């Protein structure tokens, strides 16, 4: 899955470069920042859902998703003991699947430069979610990553620590964490829980 993701990512980047025109710079910048916000939101939505609903006995997602999120609350350093593939492999399956669906959509429905950029950035940035999350739990992340964390560009240990404070019901976004204050101020996840309940 990871090799397929890499191959598809290279193909998406090839499409971006091949069709590039200076007039498209606005599309690229907009797609990049929209992808960042979308990935951050989706990471929070998945995290909230896995923390809030279902059981480990659920088929497919129980053992693979729900259990790992819930065990993470009792063993916060567990993620730091995973190697690169164990940390990022599951996300590669989802990212490659989205990339394939994106190519089908571009081929048969709408082929637009903005969509190519958005899908490329969405999947490449999305692929890094677990790695960013892991670095937020590391005792000593690489210096460049620590610089990005301290600059509030990547999810920092301090920011993510808010989620790991009992009762673990806020700050679910684990890619960048940029949306956490806004979603908390809007009471977004409690509102969703009321609707579902």
PDB file of C-alpha atoms in Angstrom:
ATOM      1  CA  UNK A   1       0.000   0.000   0.000  1.00  0.00           C
ATOM      2  CA  UNK A   2       2.816   2.394   0.836  1.00  0.00           C
ATOM      3  CA  UNK A   3       4.585   1.737  -2.479  1.00  0.00           C
ATOM      4  CA  UNK A   4       1.296   2.218  -4.351  1.00  0.00           C
ATOM      5  CA  UNK A   5       0.732   5.476  -2.477  1.00  0.00           C
ATOM      6  CA  UNK A   6       4.237   6.687  -3.426  1.00  0.00           C
ATOM      7  CA  UNK A   7       3.746   5.764  -7.096  1.00  0.00           C
ATOM      8  CA  UNK A   8       0.363   7.516  -7.256  1.00  0.00           C
ATOM      9  CA  UNK A   9       1.763  10.573  -5.457  1.00  0.00           C
ATOM     10  CA  UNK A  10       4.531  10.858  -8.042  1.00  0.00           C
ATOM     11  CA  UNK A  11       1.902  10.581 -10.793  1.00  0.00           C
ATOM     12  CA  UNK A  12      -0.224  13.342  -9.226  1.00  0.00           C
ATOM     13  CA  UNK A  13       2.837  15.588  -8.895  1.00  0.00           C
ATOM     14  CA  UNK A  14       3.710  14.814 -12.531  1.00  0.00           C
ATOM     15  CA  UNK A  15       0.211  15.961 -13.559  1.00  0.00           C
ATOM     16  CA  UNK A  16       0.668  19.191 -11.579  1.00  0.00           C
ATOM     17  CA  UNK A  17       4.052  19.916 -13.152  1.00  0.00           C
ATOM     18  CA  UNK A  18       3.021  18.841 -16.657  1.00  0.00           C
ATOM     19  CA  UNK A  19       0.039  21.201 -16.846  1.00  0.00           C
ATOM     20  CA  UNK A  20       1.580  24.036 -14.821  1.00  0.00           C
ATOM     21  CA  UNK A  21       1.104  27.621 -15.951  1.00  0.00           C
ATOM     22  CA  UNK A  22       1.983  30.729 -13.960  1.00  0.00           C
ATOM     23  CA  UNK A  23      -1.725  31.625 -13.971  1.00  0.00           C
ATOM     24  CA  UNK A  24      -2.327  28.496 -11.850  1.00  0.00           C
ATOM     25  CA  UNK A  25      -0.263  29.608  -8.834  1.00  0.00           C
ATOM     26  CA  UNK A  26      -3.443  30.782  -7.093  1.00  0.00           C
ATOM     27  CA  UNK A  27      -5.020  27.341  -7.628  1.00  0.00           C
ATOM     28  CA  UNK A  28      -1.953  25.663  -6.119  1.00  0.00           C
ATOM     29  CA  UNK A  29      -1.853  27.895  -3.021  1.00  0.00           C
ATOM     30  CA  UNK A  30      -5.616  27.626  -2.447  1.00  0.00           C
ATOM     31  CA  UNK A  31      -5.568  23.840  -2.934  1.00  0.00           C
ATOM     32  CA  UNK A  32      -2.641  23.499  -0.524  1.00  0.00           C
ATOM     33  CA  UNK A  33      -4.269  25.423   2.335  1.00  0.00           C
ATOM     34  CA  UNK A  34      -7.687  23.877   1.731  1.00  0.00           C
ATOM     35  CA  UNK A  35      -6.062  20.431   1.838  1.00  0.00           C
ATOM     36  CA  UNK A  36      -4.342  21.286   5.147  1.00  0.00           C
ATOM     37  CA  UNK A  37      -7.634  22.353   6.720  1.00  0.00           C
ATOM     38  CA  UNK A  38      -9.514  19.362   5.280  1.00  0.00           C
ATOM     39  CA  UNK A  39      -6.941  16.857   6.539  1.00  0.00           C
ATOM     40  CA  UNK A  40      -6.844  18.488   9.972  1.00  0.00           C
ATOM     41  CA  UNK A  41     -10.652  18.382  10.175  1.00  0.00           C
ATOM     42  CA  UNK A  42     -10.885  14.768   8.953  1.00  0.00           C
ATOM     43  CA  UNK A  43      -8.210  13.656  11.434  1.00  0.00           C
ATOM     44  CA  UNK A  44     -10.282  15.218  14.223  1.00  0.00           C
ATOM     45  CA  UNK A  45     -13.525  13.719  12.969  1.00  0.00           C
ATOM     46  CA  UNK A  46     -12.037  10.204  12.775  1.00  0.00           C
ATOM     47  CA  UNK A  47     -10.336  10.601  16.152  1.00  0.00           C
ATOM     48  CA  UNK A  48     -13.548  11.803  17.793  1.00  0.00           C
ATOM     49  CA  UNK A  49     -15.593   8.986  16.212  1.00  0.00           C
ATOM     50  CA  UNK A  50     -13.122   6.307  17.328  1.00  0.00           C
ATOM     51  CA  UNK A  51     -12.971   7.734  20.856  1.00  0.00           C
ATOM     52  CA  UNK A  52     -16.734   8.181  21.176  1.00  0.00           C
ATOM     53  CA  UNK A  53     -18.573   5.425  19.326  1.00  0.00           C
ATOM     54  CA  UNK A  54     -18.469   1.693  18.820  1.00  0.00           C
ATOM     55  CA  UNK A  55     -16.552  -1.073  20.535  1.00  0.00           C
ATOM     56  CA  UNK A  56     -13.428  -3.086  19.795  1.00  0.00           C
ATOM     57  CA  UNK A  57     -15.723  -5.970  18.831  1.00  0.00           C
ATOM     58  CA  UNK A  58     -17.021  -4.110  15.763  1.00  0.00           C
ATOM     59  CA  UNK A  59     -15.986  -5.874  12.558  1.00  0.00           C
ATOM     60  CA  UNK A  60     -13.037  -4.409  10.595  1.00  0.00           C
ATOM     61  CA  UNK A  61     -12.781  -1.048  12.430  1.00  0.00           C
ATOM     62  CA  UNK A  62     -12.994  -2.428  15.999  1.00  0.00           C
ATOM     63  CA  UNK A  63      -9.530  -3.948  16.305  1.00  0.00           C
ATOM     64  CA  UNK A  64      -7.795  -1.812  13.677  1.00  0.00           C
ATOM     65  CA  UNK A  65      -9.063   1.689  14.519  1.00  0.00           C
ATOM     66  CA  UNK A  66     -11.190   1.926  17.677  1.00  0.00           C
ATOM     67  CA  UNK A  67      -8.879  -0.201  19.813  1.00  0.00           C
ATOM     68  CA  UNK A  68      -5.733   1.671  18.782  1.00  0.00           C
ATOM     69  CA  UNK A  69      -7.261   5.079  19.565  1.00  0.00           C
ATOM     70  CA  UNK A  70      -8.541   3.956  22.955  1.00  0.00           C
ATOM     71  CA  UNK A  71      -5.347   2.158  23.978  1.00  0.00           C
ATOM     72  CA  UNK A  72      -3.492   5.328  23.058  1.00  0.00           C
ATOM     73  CA  UNK A  73      -5.155   7.081  26.012  1.00  0.00           C
ATOM     74  CA  UNK A  74      -3.717   4.566  28.475  1.00  0.00           C
ATOM     75  CA  UNK A  75      -0.319   4.216  26.756  1.00  0.00           C
ATOM     76  CA  UNK A  76       0.462   7.578  25.184  1.00  0.00           C
ATOM     77  CA  UNK A  77       4.040   6.572  24.357  1.00  0.00           C
ATOM     78  CA  UNK A  78       2.951   3.398  22.556  1.00  0.00           C
ATOM     79  CA  UNK A  79       2.876   5.195  19.218  1.00  0.00           C
ATOM     80  CA  UNK A  80       6.526   6.217  19.674  1.00  0.00           C
ATOM     81  CA  UNK A  81       7.557   2.545  19.708  1.00  0.00           C
ATOM     82  CA  UNK A  82       6.108   1.929  16.225  1.00  0.00           C
ATOM     83  CA  UNK A  83       8.433   1.866  13.232  1.00  0.00           C
ATOM     84  CA  UNK A  84       7.764   4.000  10.150  1.00  0.00           C
ATOM     85  CA  UNK A  85       5.629   1.409   8.336  1.00  0.00           C
ATOM     86  CA  UNK A  86       3.605   0.479  11.429  1.00  0.00           C
ATOM     87  CA  UNK A  87       2.977   4.180  12.091  1.00  0.00           C
ATOM     88  CA  UNK A  88       2.044   5.127   8.532  1.00  0.00           C
ATOM     89  CA  UNK A  89       1.044   1.907   6.759  1.00  0.00           C
ATOM     90  CA  UNK A  90      -2.683   1.930   7.562  1.00  0.00           C
ATOM     91  CA  UNK A  91      -3.034   5.511   6.373  1.00  0.00           C
ATOM     92  CA  UNK A  92      -1.277   4.566   3.118  1.00  0.00           C
ATOM     93  CA  UNK A  93      -4.134   2.170   2.333  1.00  0.00           C
ATOM     94  CA  UNK A  94      -6.699   4.959   2.730  1.00  0.00           C
ATOM     95  CA  UNK A  95      -4.556   7.533   0.909  1.00  0.00           C
ATOM     96  CA  UNK A  96      -3.934   5.231  -2.076  1.00  0.00           C
ATOM     97  CA  UNK A  97      -7.656   4.389  -2.223  1.00  0.00           C
ATOM     98  CA  UNK A  98      -8.562   8.108  -2.281  1.00  0.00           C
ATOM     99  CA  UNK A  99      -5.918   8.704  -4.954  1.00  0.00           C
ATOM    100  CA  UNK A 100      -7.397   5.967  -7.157  1.00  0.00           C
ATOM    101  CA  UNK A 101     -10.938   7.296  -6.662  1.00  0.00           C
ATOM    102  CA  UNK A 102      -9.631  10.767  -7.469  1.00  0.00           C
ATOM    103  CA  UNK A 103      -8.082   9.612 -10.727  1.00  0.00           C
ATOM    104  CA  UNK A 104     -11.333   7.894 -11.713  1.00  0.00           C
ATOM    105  CA  UNK A 105     -13.271  11.069 -10.895  1.00  0.00           C
ATOM    106  CA  UNK A 106     -10.831  13.228 -12.873  1.00  0.00           C
ATOM    107  CA  UNK A 107     -10.968  10.838 -15.824  1.00  0.00           C
ATOM    108  CA  UNK A 108     -14.722  10.393 -16.088  1.00  0.00           C
ATOM    109  CA  UNK A 109     -16.302  13.478 -14.511  1.00  0.00           C
ATOM    110  CA  UNK A 110     -14.346  16.707 -14.068  1.00  0.00           C
ATOM    111  CA  UNK A 111     -10.698  17.180 -15.000  1.00  0.00           C
ATOM    112  CA  UNK A 112      -9.601  20.456 -13.435  1.00  0.00           C
ATOM    113  CA  UNK A 113      -6.154  21.652 -12.382  1.00  0.00           C
ATOM    114  CA  UNK A 114      -7.409  22.764  -8.961  1.00  0.00           C
ATOM    115  CA  UNK A 115      -8.826  19.269  -8.268  1.00  0.00           C
ATOM    116  CA  UNK A 116      -5.551  17.608  -9.255  1.00  0.00           C
ATOM    117  CA  UNK A 117      -3.679  19.887  -6.831  1.00  0.00           C
ATOM    118  CA  UNK A 118      -6.231  19.441  -4.052  1.00  0.00           C
ATOM    119  CA  UNK A 119      -6.263  15.621  -4.308  1.00  0.00           C
ATOM    120  CA  UNK A 120      -2.466  15.479  -4.449  1.00  0.00           C
ATOM    121  CA  UNK A 121      -2.037  17.700  -1.388  1.00  0.00           C
ATOM    122  CA  UNK A 122      -4.950  16.078   0.472  1.00  0.00           C
ATOM    123  CA  UNK A 123      -3.503  12.584   0.186  1.00  0.00           C
ATOM    124  CA  UNK A 124       0.168  13.491   0.648  1.00  0.00           C
ATOM    125  CA  UNK A 125      -0.505  15.646   3.710  1.00  0.00           C
ATOM    126  CA  UNK A 126      -3.088  13.170   4.988  1.00  0.00           C
ATOM    127  CA  UNK A 127      -0.524  10.394   4.719  1.00  0.00           C
ATOM    128  CA  UNK A 128       1.639  12.271   7.240  1.00  0.00           C
ATOM    129  CA  UNK A 129      -1.072  12.516   9.928  1.00  0.00           C
ATOM    130  CA  UNK A 130       0.100   9.604  12.083  1.00  0.00           C
ATOM    131  CA  UNK A 131       3.722  10.703  11.735  1.00  0.00           C
ATOM    132  CA  UNK A 132       2.882  14.240  12.918  1.00  0.00           C
ATOM    133  CA  UNK A 133       0.865  12.709  15.761  1.00  0.00           C
ATOM    134  CA  UNK A 134       3.778  10.421  16.686  1.00  0.00           C
ATOM    135  CA  UNK A 135       6.204  13.359  16.782  1.00  0.00           C
ATOM    136  CA  UNK A 136       3.824  15.151  19.180  1.00  0.00           C
ATOM    137  CA  UNK A 137       4.360  12.228  21.595  1.00  0.00           C
ATOM    138  CA  UNK A 138       8.122  11.874  21.154  1.00  0.00           C
ATOM    139  CA  UNK A 139      10.325  12.899  24.078  1.00  0.00           C
ATOM    140  CA  UNK A 140      12.769  14.287  21.543  1.00  0.00           C
ATOM    141  CA  UNK A 141      11.524  14.864  17.985  1.00  0.00           C
ATOM    142  CA  UNK A 142      13.997  15.847  15.233  1.00  0.00           C
ATOM    143  CA  UNK A 143      15.181  19.455  15.637  1.00  0.00           C
ATOM    144  CA  UNK A 144      13.468  20.684  12.471  1.00  0.00           C
ATOM    145  CA  UNK A 145      10.173  19.102  13.578  1.00  0.00           C
ATOM    146  CA  UNK A 146      10.521  20.678  17.027  1.00  0.00           C
ATOM    147  CA  UNK A 147      11.037  24.046  15.328  1.00  0.00           C
ATOM    148  CA  UNK A 148       7.832  23.542  13.311  1.00  0.00           C
ATOM    149  CA  UNK A 149       5.972  22.462  16.453  1.00  0.00           C
ATOM    150  CA  UNK A 150       7.190  25.489  18.402  1.00  0.00           C
ATOM    151  CA  UNK A 151       6.115  27.697  15.488  1.00  0.00           C
ATOM    152  CA  UNK A 152       2.583  26.210  15.701  1.00  0.00           C
ATOM    153  CA  UNK A 153       2.870  24.797  12.178  1.00  0.00           C
ATOM    154  CA  UNK A 154       2.792  21.137  13.238  1.00  0.00           C
ATOM    155  CA  UNK A 155       0.928  19.557  16.140  1.00  0.00           C
ATOM    156  CA  UNK A 156       3.001  20.222  19.254  1.00  0.00           C
ATOM    157  CA  UNK A 157       3.191  18.123  22.445  1.00  0.00           C
ATOM    158  CA  UNK A 158       1.775  21.042  24.452  1.00  0.00           C
ATOM    159  CA  UNK A 159      -1.166  21.562  22.099  1.00  0.00           C
ATOM    160  CA  UNK A 160      -1.917  17.838  21.834  1.00  0.00           C
ATOM    161  CA  UNK A 161      -1.571  17.493  25.606  1.00  0.00           C
ATOM    162  CA  UNK A 162      -4.921  19.278  25.911  1.00  0.00           C
ATOM    163  CA  UNK A 163      -6.591  16.227  24.356  1.00  0.00           C
ATOM    164  CA  UNK A 164      -4.739  13.887  26.695  1.00  0.00           C
ATOM    165  CA  UNK A 165      -6.120  15.647  29.743  1.00  0.00           C
ATOM    166  CA  UNK A 166      -9.063  13.782  31.298  1.00  0.00           C
ATOM    167  CA  UNK A 167     -11.824  13.401  30.097  1.00  0.00           C
ATOM    168  CA  UNK A 168     -10.195  13.450  26.595  1.00  0.00           C
ATOM    169  CA  UNK A 169     -13.174  15.208  25.016  1.00  0.00           C
ATOM    170  CA  UNK A 170     -11.579  18.091  23.140  1.00  0.00           C
ATOM    171  CA  UNK A 171      -8.736  18.920  20.694  1.00  0.00           C
ATOM    172  CA  UNK A 172      -9.257  15.846  18.499  1.00  0.00           C
ATOM    173  CA  UNK A 173      -7.451  17.146  15.373  1.00  0.00           C
ATOM    174  CA  UNK A 174      -4.056  15.423  15.214  1.00  0.00           C
ATOM    175  CA  UNK A 175      -2.436  16.541  11.966  1.00  0.00           C
ATOM    176  CA  UNK A 176      -1.743  20.216  12.606  1.00  0.00           C
ATOM    177  CA  UNK A 177      -4.227  20.996  15.388  1.00  0.00           C
ATOM    178  CA  UNK A 178      -5.050  24.339  13.779  1.00  0.00           C
ATOM    179  CA  UNK A 179      -8.806  23.713  13.889  1.00  0.00           C
ATOM    180  CA  UNK A 180      -8.937  22.559  17.519  1.00  0.00           C
ATOM    181  CA  UNK A 181      -9.563  25.986  19.101  1.00  0.00           C
ATOM    182  CA  UNK A 182     -12.276  26.819  16.541  1.00  0.00           C
ATOM    183  CA  UNK A 183     -14.081  23.483  16.795  1.00  0.00           C
ATOM    184  CA  UNK A 184     -13.913  23.708  20.600  1.00  0.00           C
ATOM    185  CA  UNK A 185     -15.290  27.269  20.626  1.00  0.00           C
ATOM    186  CA  UNK A 186     -18.141  26.137  18.358  1.00  0.00           C
ATOM    187  CA  UNK A 187     -18.840  23.083  20.590  1.00  0.00           C
ATOM    188  CA  UNK A 188     -18.724  21.151  17.328  1.00  0.00           C
ATOM    189  CA  UNK A 189     -18.150  17.630  18.655  1.00  0.00           C
ATOM    190  CA  UNK A 190     -20.611  17.888  21.587  1.00  0.00           C
ATOM    191  CA  UNK A 191     -23.167  19.170  19.047  1.00  0.00           C
ATOM    192  CA  UNK A 192     -22.517  16.141  16.809  1.00  0.00           C
ATOM    193  CA  UNK A 193     -22.889  13.839  19.790  1.00  0.00           C
ATOM    194  CA  UNK A 194     -26.256  15.382  20.676  1.00  0.00           C
ATOM    195  CA  UNK A 195     -27.474  14.934  17.106  1.00  0.00           C
ATOM    196  CA  UNK A 196     -26.345  11.309  16.959  1.00  0.00           C
ATOM    197  CA  UNK A 197     -27.713  10.512  20.429  1.00  0.00           C
TER     198      UNK A 197
END
